[in-house]
């Protein structure tokens, strides 16, 4: 099913939903479909469900606000970059640990996560008559659990909204972290009961494997390792892709390793003449953040003066990788060359590119390292006549893949006495590292998560849950516990007298 199904179906959910203060829900009465006339057929249910997926797409790719981008800049994987500190300054504030509750990247992210929850709540409440209702509701439960997982890890205690609120119910207090995780577990229990296995769903939809894996992940984040094991062991029907370097590319979209990914489109034909690049509420189906994070065009040239050989194009230089993360890889681990390359390596004939400018310097906050994961690959952008490839980046965002399940299970085994080495061996075998894996402890787990999952949105959460926030020190900036979470946006505190700032920011 085409990726733009999200937007087409989202429009219909808006038309049958009640009003909301957000601009994207303020629509005229003409054309409204009475709610009692909807949710009658499988197609009605599917349209409503796709609107939940649509909002997760928006959460990661619209209006210069991206959950992926925020989690990456908060980590030690990358810097804010760009042309200078004035290029997307609120991302620089996050990078420099100077952000405040007034940061609009944070407030926009908060609103979009809750809008996704709002859409899930609508589905959970209203589906019921059509043959696919049980499966659709199960998906909505799992997606709501995922959204609350992101919220609780970003903000700590947050309001737990489980229904379509009446105006008299708007001023909710925050719920405890324990209550939020309990709800996540309850939602996933509902999802596991009715979701089909992978292969029995449309490829863009989640299946039982994701709900089991998400339950295991939520339990591990609470240090309930023994409870997590059976859920992770129950993830069936998935396998590792054969080529690590392809796991985040179009060739493996919705493939055997994918438990959950969000689709983006290369087919909308955007160019500099028709693309409203600065407009709010853009409806584009591409992911603008991939070109935003591409190698800076002012620091992208052939190393030997000939033609660039690597099949990538330049971008705008956000999130340049750190030397620290490059150095964290084992030099003999093939996964490093599928994740990052440094400027010396890039001079080789098969790449023939330099990250230096005419004066011999790297881009702002750059360390002479190129990120290959989610890179600006030539064939990942629009290829039609007149298309600007960078404005049509369609690489799907992988929210969970099977390699993460293996690593979560290995981590649980480290804590409970299972065969962690056997799980790590699966990842090594994929890249030709066939020597037997020795003893696995948490140091090995961290190195394996770096090698396998770098630049996929996991590192910040990992360091915080492991109590290793000091690794997030930046040049001239010392990490403190305050920055373990984002502040609740000031706009939310001003609007809700019952909501108080989280304990990290009081």
PDB file of C-alpha atoms in Angstrom, residues 237-494:
ATOM      1  CA  UNK A 237       8.694 -14.764  12.095  1.00  0.00           C
ATOM      2  CA  UNK A 238      11.556 -12.266  11.753  1.00  0.00           C
ATOM      3  CA  UNK A 239      15.169 -12.647  10.634  1.00  0.00           C
ATOM      4  CA  UNK A 240      18.253 -10.518  10.143  1.00  0.00           C
ATOM      5  CA  UNK A 241      18.816  -9.070   6.689  1.00  0.00           C
ATOM      6  CA  UNK A 242      21.887 -10.583   5.053  1.00  0.00           C
ATOM      7  CA  UNK A 243      23.649  -7.252   4.398  1.00  0.00           C
ATOM      8  CA  UNK A 244      24.091  -4.944   7.385  1.00  0.00           C
ATOM      9  CA  UNK A 245      24.799  -1.958   5.135  1.00  0.00           C
ATOM     10  CA  UNK A 246      21.308  -2.258   3.635  1.00  0.00           C
ATOM     11  CA  UNK A 247      19.228  -2.537   6.822  1.00  0.00           C
ATOM     12  CA  UNK A 248      18.036   1.102   6.695  1.00  0.00           C
ATOM     13  CA  UNK A 249      17.708   1.485   2.936  1.00  0.00           C
ATOM     14  CA  UNK A 250      14.812   1.217   0.520  1.00  0.00           C
ATOM     15  CA  UNK A 251      15.893  -2.270  -0.533  1.00  0.00           C
ATOM     16  CA  UNK A 252      14.873  -3.665   2.864  1.00  0.00           C
ATOM     17  CA  UNK A 253      11.805  -1.554   3.645  1.00  0.00           C
ATOM     18  CA  UNK A 254       9.101  -3.597   5.405  1.00  0.00           C
ATOM     19  CA  UNK A 255      11.461  -6.546   5.115  1.00  0.00           C
ATOM     20  CA  UNK A 256      12.189  -9.569   7.240  1.00  0.00           C
ATOM     21  CA  UNK A 257      14.050  -7.567   9.902  1.00  0.00           C
ATOM     22  CA  UNK A 258      11.417  -4.846  10.310  1.00  0.00           C
ATOM     23  CA  UNK A 259       9.018  -4.923  13.262  1.00  0.00           C
ATOM     24  CA  UNK A 260       7.846  -1.321  12.880  1.00  0.00           C
ATOM     25  CA  UNK A 261       8.777   1.382  10.444  1.00  0.00           C
ATOM     26  CA  UNK A 262       7.169   4.593   9.278  1.00  0.00           C
ATOM     27  CA  UNK A 263       6.936   5.191   5.550  1.00  0.00           C
ATOM     28  CA  UNK A 264       7.960   8.252   3.573  1.00  0.00           C
ATOM     29  CA  UNK A 265       7.530   8.957  -0.123  1.00  0.00           C
ATOM     30  CA  UNK A 266       9.864   9.796  -3.003  1.00  0.00           C
ATOM     31  CA  UNK A 267       7.054  10.356  -5.491  1.00  0.00           C
ATOM     32  CA  UNK A 268       5.631  13.815  -4.803  1.00  0.00           C
ATOM     33  CA  UNK A 269       7.828  15.648  -7.303  1.00  0.00           C
ATOM     34  CA  UNK A 270       9.079  18.457  -5.076  1.00  0.00           C
ATOM     35  CA  UNK A 271      11.602  20.996  -6.295  1.00  0.00           C
ATOM     36  CA  UNK A 272      12.721  24.443  -5.216  1.00  0.00           C
ATOM     37  CA  UNK A 273       9.866  26.014  -7.175  1.00  0.00           C
ATOM     38  CA  UNK A 274       6.945  24.189  -5.532  1.00  0.00           C
ATOM     39  CA  UNK A 275       8.202  23.198  -2.085  1.00  0.00           C
ATOM     40  CA  UNK A 276       6.969  25.360   0.808  1.00  0.00           C
ATOM     41  CA  UNK A 277      10.095  24.744   2.816  1.00  0.00           C
ATOM     42  CA  UNK A 278       9.379  27.190   5.624  1.00  0.00           C
ATOM     43  CA  UNK A 279       5.624  26.708   5.846  1.00  0.00           C
ATOM     44  CA  UNK A 280       3.965  25.461   9.014  1.00  0.00           C
ATOM     45  CA  UNK A 281       1.856  22.327   8.907  1.00  0.00           C
ATOM     46  CA  UNK A 282       3.471  21.028   5.725  1.00  0.00           C
ATOM     47  CA  UNK A 283       1.635  18.036   4.277  1.00  0.00           C
ATOM     48  CA  UNK A 284       4.604  16.553   2.441  1.00  0.00           C
ATOM     49  CA  UNK A 285       5.139  12.816   2.645  1.00  0.00           C
ATOM     50  CA  UNK A 286       8.923  12.972   2.289  1.00  0.00           C
ATOM     51  CA  UNK A 287      11.286  13.149   5.254  1.00  0.00           C
ATOM     52  CA  UNK A 288      12.974  16.540   5.060  1.00  0.00           C
ATOM     53  CA  UNK A 289      15.202  15.658   8.007  1.00  0.00           C
ATOM     54  CA  UNK A 290      17.290  13.250   5.939  1.00  0.00           C
ATOM     55  CA  UNK A 291      18.642  16.069   3.742  1.00  0.00           C
ATOM     56  CA  UNK A 292      18.805  18.349   6.769  1.00  0.00           C
ATOM     57  CA  UNK A 293      21.250  15.817   8.252  1.00  0.00           C
ATOM     58  CA  UNK A 294      23.187  15.171   5.053  1.00  0.00           C
ATOM     59  CA  UNK A 295      26.867  16.179   4.730  1.00  0.00           C
ATOM     60  CA  UNK A 296      27.256  19.953   4.515  1.00  0.00           C
ATOM     61  CA  UNK A 297      27.311  21.064   0.874  1.00  0.00           C
ATOM     62  CA  UNK A 298      30.121  23.555   1.559  1.00  0.00           C
ATOM     63  CA  UNK A 299      32.294  20.668   2.762  1.00  0.00           C
ATOM     64  CA  UNK A 300      31.622  18.059   0.074  1.00  0.00           C
ATOM     65  CA  UNK A 301      33.971  17.710  -2.866  1.00  0.00           C
ATOM     66  CA  UNK A 302      36.026  15.132  -4.726  1.00  0.00           C
ATOM     67  CA  UNK A 303      39.131  14.156  -2.799  1.00  0.00           C
ATOM     68  CA  UNK A 304      41.358  13.959  -5.889  1.00  0.00           C
ATOM     69  CA  UNK A 305      39.710  16.661  -7.976  1.00  0.00           C
ATOM     70  CA  UNK A 306      37.815  14.198 -10.181  1.00  0.00           C
ATOM     71  CA  UNK A 307      34.294  12.926  -9.676  1.00  0.00           C
ATOM     72  CA  UNK A 308      32.820  11.909  -6.330  1.00  0.00           C
ATOM     73  CA  UNK A 309      32.444   8.128  -6.364  1.00  0.00           C
ATOM     74  CA  UNK A 310      30.250   7.509  -3.324  1.00  0.00           C
ATOM     75  CA  UNK A 311      26.623   7.523  -4.439  1.00  0.00           C
ATOM     76  CA  UNK A 312      25.468  10.242  -2.064  1.00  0.00           C
ATOM     77  CA  UNK A 313      24.645  13.917  -2.433  1.00  0.00           C
ATOM     78  CA  UNK A 314      25.288  16.825  -0.103  1.00  0.00           C
ATOM     79  CA  UNK A 315      22.831  18.147   2.448  1.00  0.00           C
ATOM     80  CA  UNK A 316      22.689  20.856   5.068  1.00  0.00           C
ATOM     81  CA  UNK A 317      25.024  19.493   7.718  1.00  0.00           C
ATOM     82  CA  UNK A 318      22.830  18.908  10.759  1.00  0.00           C
ATOM     83  CA  UNK A 319      23.802  16.144  13.196  1.00  0.00           C
ATOM     84  CA  UNK A 320      27.441  15.695  12.084  1.00  0.00           C
ATOM     85  CA  UNK A 321      28.770  12.526  13.756  1.00  0.00           C
ATOM     86  CA  UNK A 322      31.178  12.823  16.652  1.00  0.00           C
ATOM     87  CA  UNK A 323      34.693  11.447  16.606  1.00  0.00           C
ATOM     88  CA  UNK A 324      33.864   9.832  19.939  1.00  0.00           C
ATOM     89  CA  UNK A 325      31.224   7.616  18.369  1.00  0.00           C
ATOM     90  CA  UNK A 326      33.491   6.726  15.443  1.00  0.00           C
ATOM     91  CA  UNK A 327      36.201   5.713  17.906  1.00  0.00           C
ATOM     92  CA  UNK A 328      33.734   3.667  19.983  1.00  0.00           C
ATOM     93  CA  UNK A 329      33.605   1.002  17.267  1.00  0.00           C
ATOM     94  CA  UNK A 330      35.994  -1.922  17.211  1.00  0.00           C
ATOM     95  CA  UNK A 331      38.215  -1.155  14.231  1.00  0.00           C
ATOM     96  CA  UNK A 332      37.782  -4.738  13.002  1.00  0.00           C
ATOM     97  CA  UNK A 333      33.982  -4.709  13.242  1.00  0.00           C
ATOM     98  CA  UNK A 334      32.531  -4.510   9.702  1.00  0.00           C
ATOM     99  CA  UNK A 335      29.509  -2.666  11.087  1.00  0.00           C
ATOM    100  CA  UNK A 336      31.581   0.481  11.516  1.00  0.00           C
ATOM    101  CA  UNK A 337      32.051   0.857   7.763  1.00  0.00           C
ATOM    102  CA  UNK A 338      28.324   0.376   7.353  1.00  0.00           C
ATOM    103  CA  UNK A 339      27.661   3.185   9.834  1.00  0.00           C
ATOM    104  CA  UNK A 340      30.395   5.855   9.693  1.00  0.00           C
ATOM    105  CA  UNK A 341      33.526   6.633   7.681  1.00  0.00           C
ATOM    106  CA  UNK A 342      36.185   9.211   8.460  1.00  0.00           C
ATOM    107  CA  UNK A 343      37.745  11.634   6.015  1.00  0.00           C
ATOM    108  CA  UNK A 344      40.870   9.535   5.481  1.00  0.00           C
ATOM    109  CA  UNK A 345      38.800   6.504   4.542  1.00  0.00           C
ATOM    110  CA  UNK A 346      36.630   8.603   2.247  1.00  0.00           C
ATOM    111  CA  UNK A 347      39.681   9.521   0.162  1.00  0.00           C
ATOM    112  CA  UNK A 348      39.829   5.939  -1.153  1.00  0.00           C
ATOM    113  CA  UNK A 349      38.891   5.576  -4.856  1.00  0.00           C
ATOM    114  CA  UNK A 350      35.587   3.810  -4.095  1.00  0.00           C
ATOM    115  CA  UNK A 351      34.421   6.952  -2.263  1.00  0.00           C
ATOM    116  CA  UNK A 352      36.664   9.795  -3.503  1.00  0.00           C
ATOM    117  CA  UNK A 353      35.110  12.491  -1.364  1.00  0.00           C
ATOM    118  CA  UNK A 354      36.454  15.030   1.109  1.00  0.00           C
ATOM    119  CA  UNK A 355      34.618  16.594   4.029  1.00  0.00           C
ATOM    120  CA  UNK A 356      36.952  19.603   4.072  1.00  0.00           C
ATOM    121  CA  UNK A 357      36.358  23.004   2.553  1.00  0.00           C
ATOM    122  CA  UNK A 358      38.814  24.964   0.423  1.00  0.00           C
ATOM    123  CA  UNK A 359      40.614  26.116   3.548  1.00  0.00           C
ATOM    124  CA  UNK A 360      41.077  22.581   4.827  1.00  0.00           C
ATOM    125  CA  UNK A 361      38.546  22.776   7.649  1.00  0.00           C
ATOM    126  CA  UNK A 362      35.561  20.635   8.548  1.00  0.00           C
ATOM    127  CA  UNK A 363      32.015  21.968   8.787  1.00  0.00           C
ATOM    128  CA  UNK A 364      30.683  23.657  11.911  1.00  0.00           C
ATOM    129  CA  UNK A 365      30.965  21.166  14.802  1.00  0.00           C
ATOM    130  CA  UNK A 366      32.042  18.482  12.350  1.00  0.00           C
ATOM    131  CA  UNK A 367      34.758  15.964  13.158  1.00  0.00           C
ATOM    132  CA  UNK A 368      35.547  14.700   9.677  1.00  0.00           C
ATOM    133  CA  UNK A 369      33.113  11.780   9.951  1.00  0.00           C
ATOM    134  CA  UNK A 370      30.355  10.850   7.500  1.00  0.00           C
ATOM    135  CA  UNK A 371      27.227   9.018   8.670  1.00  0.00           C
ATOM    136  CA  UNK A 372      26.057   6.323   6.250  1.00  0.00           C
ATOM    137  CA  UNK A 373      22.937   5.247   8.129  1.00  0.00           C
ATOM    138  CA  UNK A 374      19.982   7.289   6.880  1.00  0.00           C
ATOM    139  CA  UNK A 375      22.425   8.918   4.473  1.00  0.00           C
ATOM    140  CA  UNK A 376      21.521  11.075   1.499  1.00  0.00           C
ATOM    141  CA  UNK A 377      21.878   8.213  -0.957  1.00  0.00           C
ATOM    142  CA  UNK A 378      21.184   9.079  -4.580  1.00  0.00           C
ATOM    143  CA  UNK A 379      18.517   6.417  -5.019  1.00  0.00           C
ATOM    144  CA  UNK A 380      16.651   7.278  -1.802  1.00  0.00           C
ATOM    145  CA  UNK A 381      15.410  10.629  -3.161  1.00  0.00           C
ATOM    146  CA  UNK A 382      12.981  11.534  -5.935  1.00  0.00           C
ATOM    147  CA  UNK A 383      14.150  10.468  -9.364  1.00  0.00           C
ATOM    148  CA  UNK A 384      11.544  12.083 -11.628  1.00  0.00           C
ATOM    149  CA  UNK A 385      12.374  14.766 -14.167  1.00  0.00           C
ATOM    150  CA  UNK A 386      12.671  18.093 -12.360  1.00  0.00           C
ATOM    151  CA  UNK A 387      12.699  16.517  -8.904  1.00  0.00           C
ATOM    152  CA  UNK A 388      15.136  17.806  -6.303  1.00  0.00           C
ATOM    153  CA  UNK A 389      16.335  14.540  -4.704  1.00  0.00           C
ATOM    154  CA  UNK A 390      16.902  16.015  -1.257  1.00  0.00           C
ATOM    155  CA  UNK A 391      13.346  17.363  -1.114  1.00  0.00           C
ATOM    156  CA  UNK A 392      11.947  13.912  -1.897  1.00  0.00           C
ATOM    157  CA  UNK A 393      13.833  11.708   0.541  1.00  0.00           C
ATOM    158  CA  UNK A 394      11.683   8.643   1.077  1.00  0.00           C
ATOM    159  CA  UNK A 395      13.836   6.499   3.353  1.00  0.00           C
ATOM    160  CA  UNK A 396      11.578   4.865   5.921  1.00  0.00           C
ATOM    161  CA  UNK A 397      12.320   5.384   9.609  1.00  0.00           C
ATOM    162  CA  UNK A 398      12.857   2.052  11.356  1.00  0.00           C
ATOM    163  CA  UNK A 399      11.400   2.318  14.834  1.00  0.00           C
ATOM    164  CA  UNK A 400      12.206  -1.276  15.740  1.00  0.00           C
ATOM    165  CA  UNK A 401      14.082  -3.993  13.900  1.00  0.00           C
ATOM    166  CA  UNK A 402      14.867  -7.562  14.833  1.00  0.00           C
ATOM    167  CA  UNK A 403      18.494  -6.800  15.722  1.00  0.00           C
ATOM    168  CA  UNK A 404      17.216  -4.679  18.610  1.00  0.00           C
ATOM    169  CA  UNK A 405      15.085  -7.575  19.832  1.00  0.00           C
ATOM    170  CA  UNK A 406      18.179  -9.788  19.845  1.00  0.00           C
ATOM    171  CA  UNK A 407      20.120  -7.186  21.836  1.00  0.00           C
ATOM    172  CA  UNK A 408      17.299  -6.683  24.325  1.00  0.00           C
ATOM    173  CA  UNK A 409      17.098 -10.429  24.858  1.00  0.00           C
ATOM    174  CA  UNK A 410      20.879 -10.621  25.286  1.00  0.00           C
ATOM    175  CA  UNK A 411      20.700  -7.843  27.877  1.00  0.00           C
ATOM    176  CA  UNK A 412      17.950  -9.674  29.744  1.00  0.00           C
ATOM    177  CA  UNK A 413      19.998 -12.870  29.639  1.00  0.00           C
ATOM    178  CA  UNK A 414      23.020 -11.055  31.102  1.00  0.00           C
ATOM    179  CA  UNK A 415      20.848 -10.145  34.068  1.00  0.00           C
ATOM    180  CA  UNK A 416      19.109 -13.522  34.420  1.00  0.00           C
ATOM    181  CA  UNK A 417      21.704 -16.094  33.392  1.00  0.00           C
ATOM    182  CA  UNK A 418      20.579 -16.952  29.864  1.00  0.00           C
ATOM    183  CA  UNK A 419      22.652 -17.497  26.734  1.00  0.00           C
ATOM    184  CA  UNK A 420      23.577 -13.892  25.943  1.00  0.00           C
ATOM    185  CA  UNK A 421      26.590 -15.001  23.888  1.00  0.00           C
ATOM    186  CA  UNK A 422      24.345 -17.031  21.607  1.00  0.00           C
ATOM    187  CA  UNK A 423      22.261 -13.940  20.826  1.00  0.00           C
ATOM    188  CA  UNK A 424      25.310 -11.767  20.116  1.00  0.00           C
ATOM    189  CA  UNK A 425      26.699 -14.522  17.895  1.00  0.00           C
ATOM    190  CA  UNK A 426      23.686 -14.102  15.589  1.00  0.00           C
ATOM    191  CA  UNK A 427      24.637 -10.461  14.982  1.00  0.00           C
ATOM    192  CA  UNK A 428      28.310 -11.295  14.486  1.00  0.00           C
ATOM    193  CA  UNK A 429      27.547 -14.078  12.027  1.00  0.00           C
ATOM    194  CA  UNK A 430      25.552 -11.654   9.881  1.00  0.00           C
ATOM    195  CA  UNK A 431      28.703  -9.572   9.242  1.00  0.00           C
ATOM    196  CA  UNK A 432      31.154 -12.459   8.967  1.00  0.00           C
ATOM    197  CA  UNK A 433      32.523 -12.300  12.526  1.00  0.00           C
ATOM    198  CA  UNK A 434      32.339 -16.031  13.104  1.00  0.00           C
ATOM    199  CA  UNK A 435      34.758 -16.433  16.011  1.00  0.00           C
ATOM    200  CA  UNK A 436      32.856 -17.673  19.074  1.00  0.00           C
ATOM    201  CA  UNK A 437      31.551 -14.876  21.288  1.00  0.00           C
ATOM    202  CA  UNK A 438      33.007 -15.042  24.770  1.00  0.00           C
ATOM    203  CA  UNK A 439      31.562 -13.898  28.061  1.00  0.00           C
ATOM    204  CA  UNK A 440      28.944 -11.191  27.646  1.00  0.00           C
ATOM    205  CA  UNK A 441      28.478  -8.532  30.310  1.00  0.00           C
ATOM    206  CA  UNK A 442      26.904  -5.072  30.224  1.00  0.00           C
ATOM    207  CA  UNK A 443      30.091  -3.560  28.786  1.00  0.00           C
ATOM    208  CA  UNK A 444      29.752  -5.917  25.832  1.00  0.00           C
ATOM    209  CA  UNK A 445      26.043  -5.098  25.534  1.00  0.00           C
ATOM    210  CA  UNK A 446      26.825  -1.388  25.285  1.00  0.00           C
ATOM    211  CA  UNK A 447      29.492  -1.953  22.626  1.00  0.00           C
ATOM    212  CA  UNK A 448      27.153  -4.182  20.657  1.00  0.00           C
ATOM    213  CA  UNK A 449      24.353  -1.635  20.806  1.00  0.00           C
ATOM    214  CA  UNK A 450      26.773   0.993  19.504  1.00  0.00           C
ATOM    215  CA  UNK A 451      27.932  -1.272  16.684  1.00  0.00           C
ATOM    216  CA  UNK A 452      24.442  -2.371  15.695  1.00  0.00           C
ATOM    217  CA  UNK A 453      22.094   0.503  16.572  1.00  0.00           C
ATOM    218  CA  UNK A 454      24.067   3.758  16.356  1.00  0.00           C
ATOM    219  CA  UNK A 455      22.150   6.629  14.737  1.00  0.00           C
ATOM    220  CA  UNK A 456      18.822   4.827  15.089  1.00  0.00           C
ATOM    221  CA  UNK A 457      17.475   6.837  18.036  1.00  0.00           C
ATOM    222  CA  UNK A 458      18.447   4.580  20.961  1.00  0.00           C
ATOM    223  CA  UNK A 459      21.673   5.911  22.447  1.00  0.00           C
ATOM    224  CA  UNK A 460      20.296   8.723  24.647  1.00  0.00           C
ATOM    225  CA  UNK A 461      17.762   6.466  26.344  1.00  0.00           C
ATOM    226  CA  UNK A 462      20.403   3.769  26.830  1.00  0.00           C
ATOM    227  CA  UNK A 463      22.843   6.033  28.645  1.00  0.00           C
ATOM    228  CA  UNK A 464      20.150   7.468  30.886  1.00  0.00           C
ATOM    229  CA  UNK A 465      18.657   4.110  31.885  1.00  0.00           C
ATOM    230  CA  UNK A 466      22.123   2.697  32.576  1.00  0.00           C
ATOM    231  CA  UNK A 467      23.022   5.645  34.810  1.00  0.00           C
ATOM    232  CA  UNK A 468      25.808   6.714  32.444  1.00  0.00           C
ATOM    233  CA  UNK A 469      24.691  10.263  31.748  1.00  0.00           C
ATOM    234  CA  UNK A 470      28.216  11.548  32.372  1.00  0.00           C
ATOM    235  CA  UNK A 471      29.116  10.153  28.942  1.00  0.00           C
ATOM    236  CA  UNK A 472      26.968  12.963  27.551  1.00  0.00           C
ATOM    237  CA  UNK A 473      29.441  15.650  28.581  1.00  0.00           C
ATOM    238  CA  UNK A 474      30.146  17.976  25.659  1.00  0.00           C
ATOM    239  CA  UNK A 475      33.121  20.190  25.030  1.00  0.00           C
ATOM    240  CA  UNK A 476      32.817  22.880  27.680  1.00  0.00           C
ATOM    241  CA  UNK A 477      29.519  21.445  28.956  1.00  0.00           C
ATOM    242  CA  UNK A 478      29.054  19.118  31.910  1.00  0.00           C
ATOM    243  CA  UNK A 479      26.027  16.842  31.981  1.00  0.00           C
ATOM    244  CA  UNK A 480      23.945  16.926  35.170  1.00  0.00           C
ATOM    245  CA  UNK A 481      20.941  14.824  36.175  1.00  0.00           C
ATOM    246  CA  UNK A 482      18.635  17.677  35.200  1.00  0.00           C
ATOM    247  CA  UNK A 483      19.270  16.871  31.551  1.00  0.00           C
ATOM    248  CA  UNK A 484      18.214  13.240  31.907  1.00  0.00           C
ATOM    249  CA  UNK A 485      14.756  14.395  30.799  1.00  0.00           C
ATOM    250  CA  UNK A 486      13.313  17.230  28.794  1.00  0.00           C
ATOM    251  CA  UNK A 487      11.307  19.874  30.635  1.00  0.00           C
ATOM    252  CA  UNK A 488       7.547  19.905  30.320  1.00  0.00           C
ATOM    253  CA  UNK A 489       6.866  22.801  27.930  1.00  0.00           C
ATOM    254  CA  UNK A 490       6.082  26.124  29.559  1.00  0.00           C
ATOM    255  CA  UNK A 491       3.062  26.529  27.296  1.00  0.00           C
ATOM    256  CA  UNK A 492       1.556  23.391  28.850  1.00  0.00           C
ATOM    257  CA  UNK A 493       2.268  24.565  32.379  1.00  0.00           C
ATOM    258  CA  UNK A 494       0.704  27.951  31.631  1.00  0.00           C
TER     259      UNK A 494
END
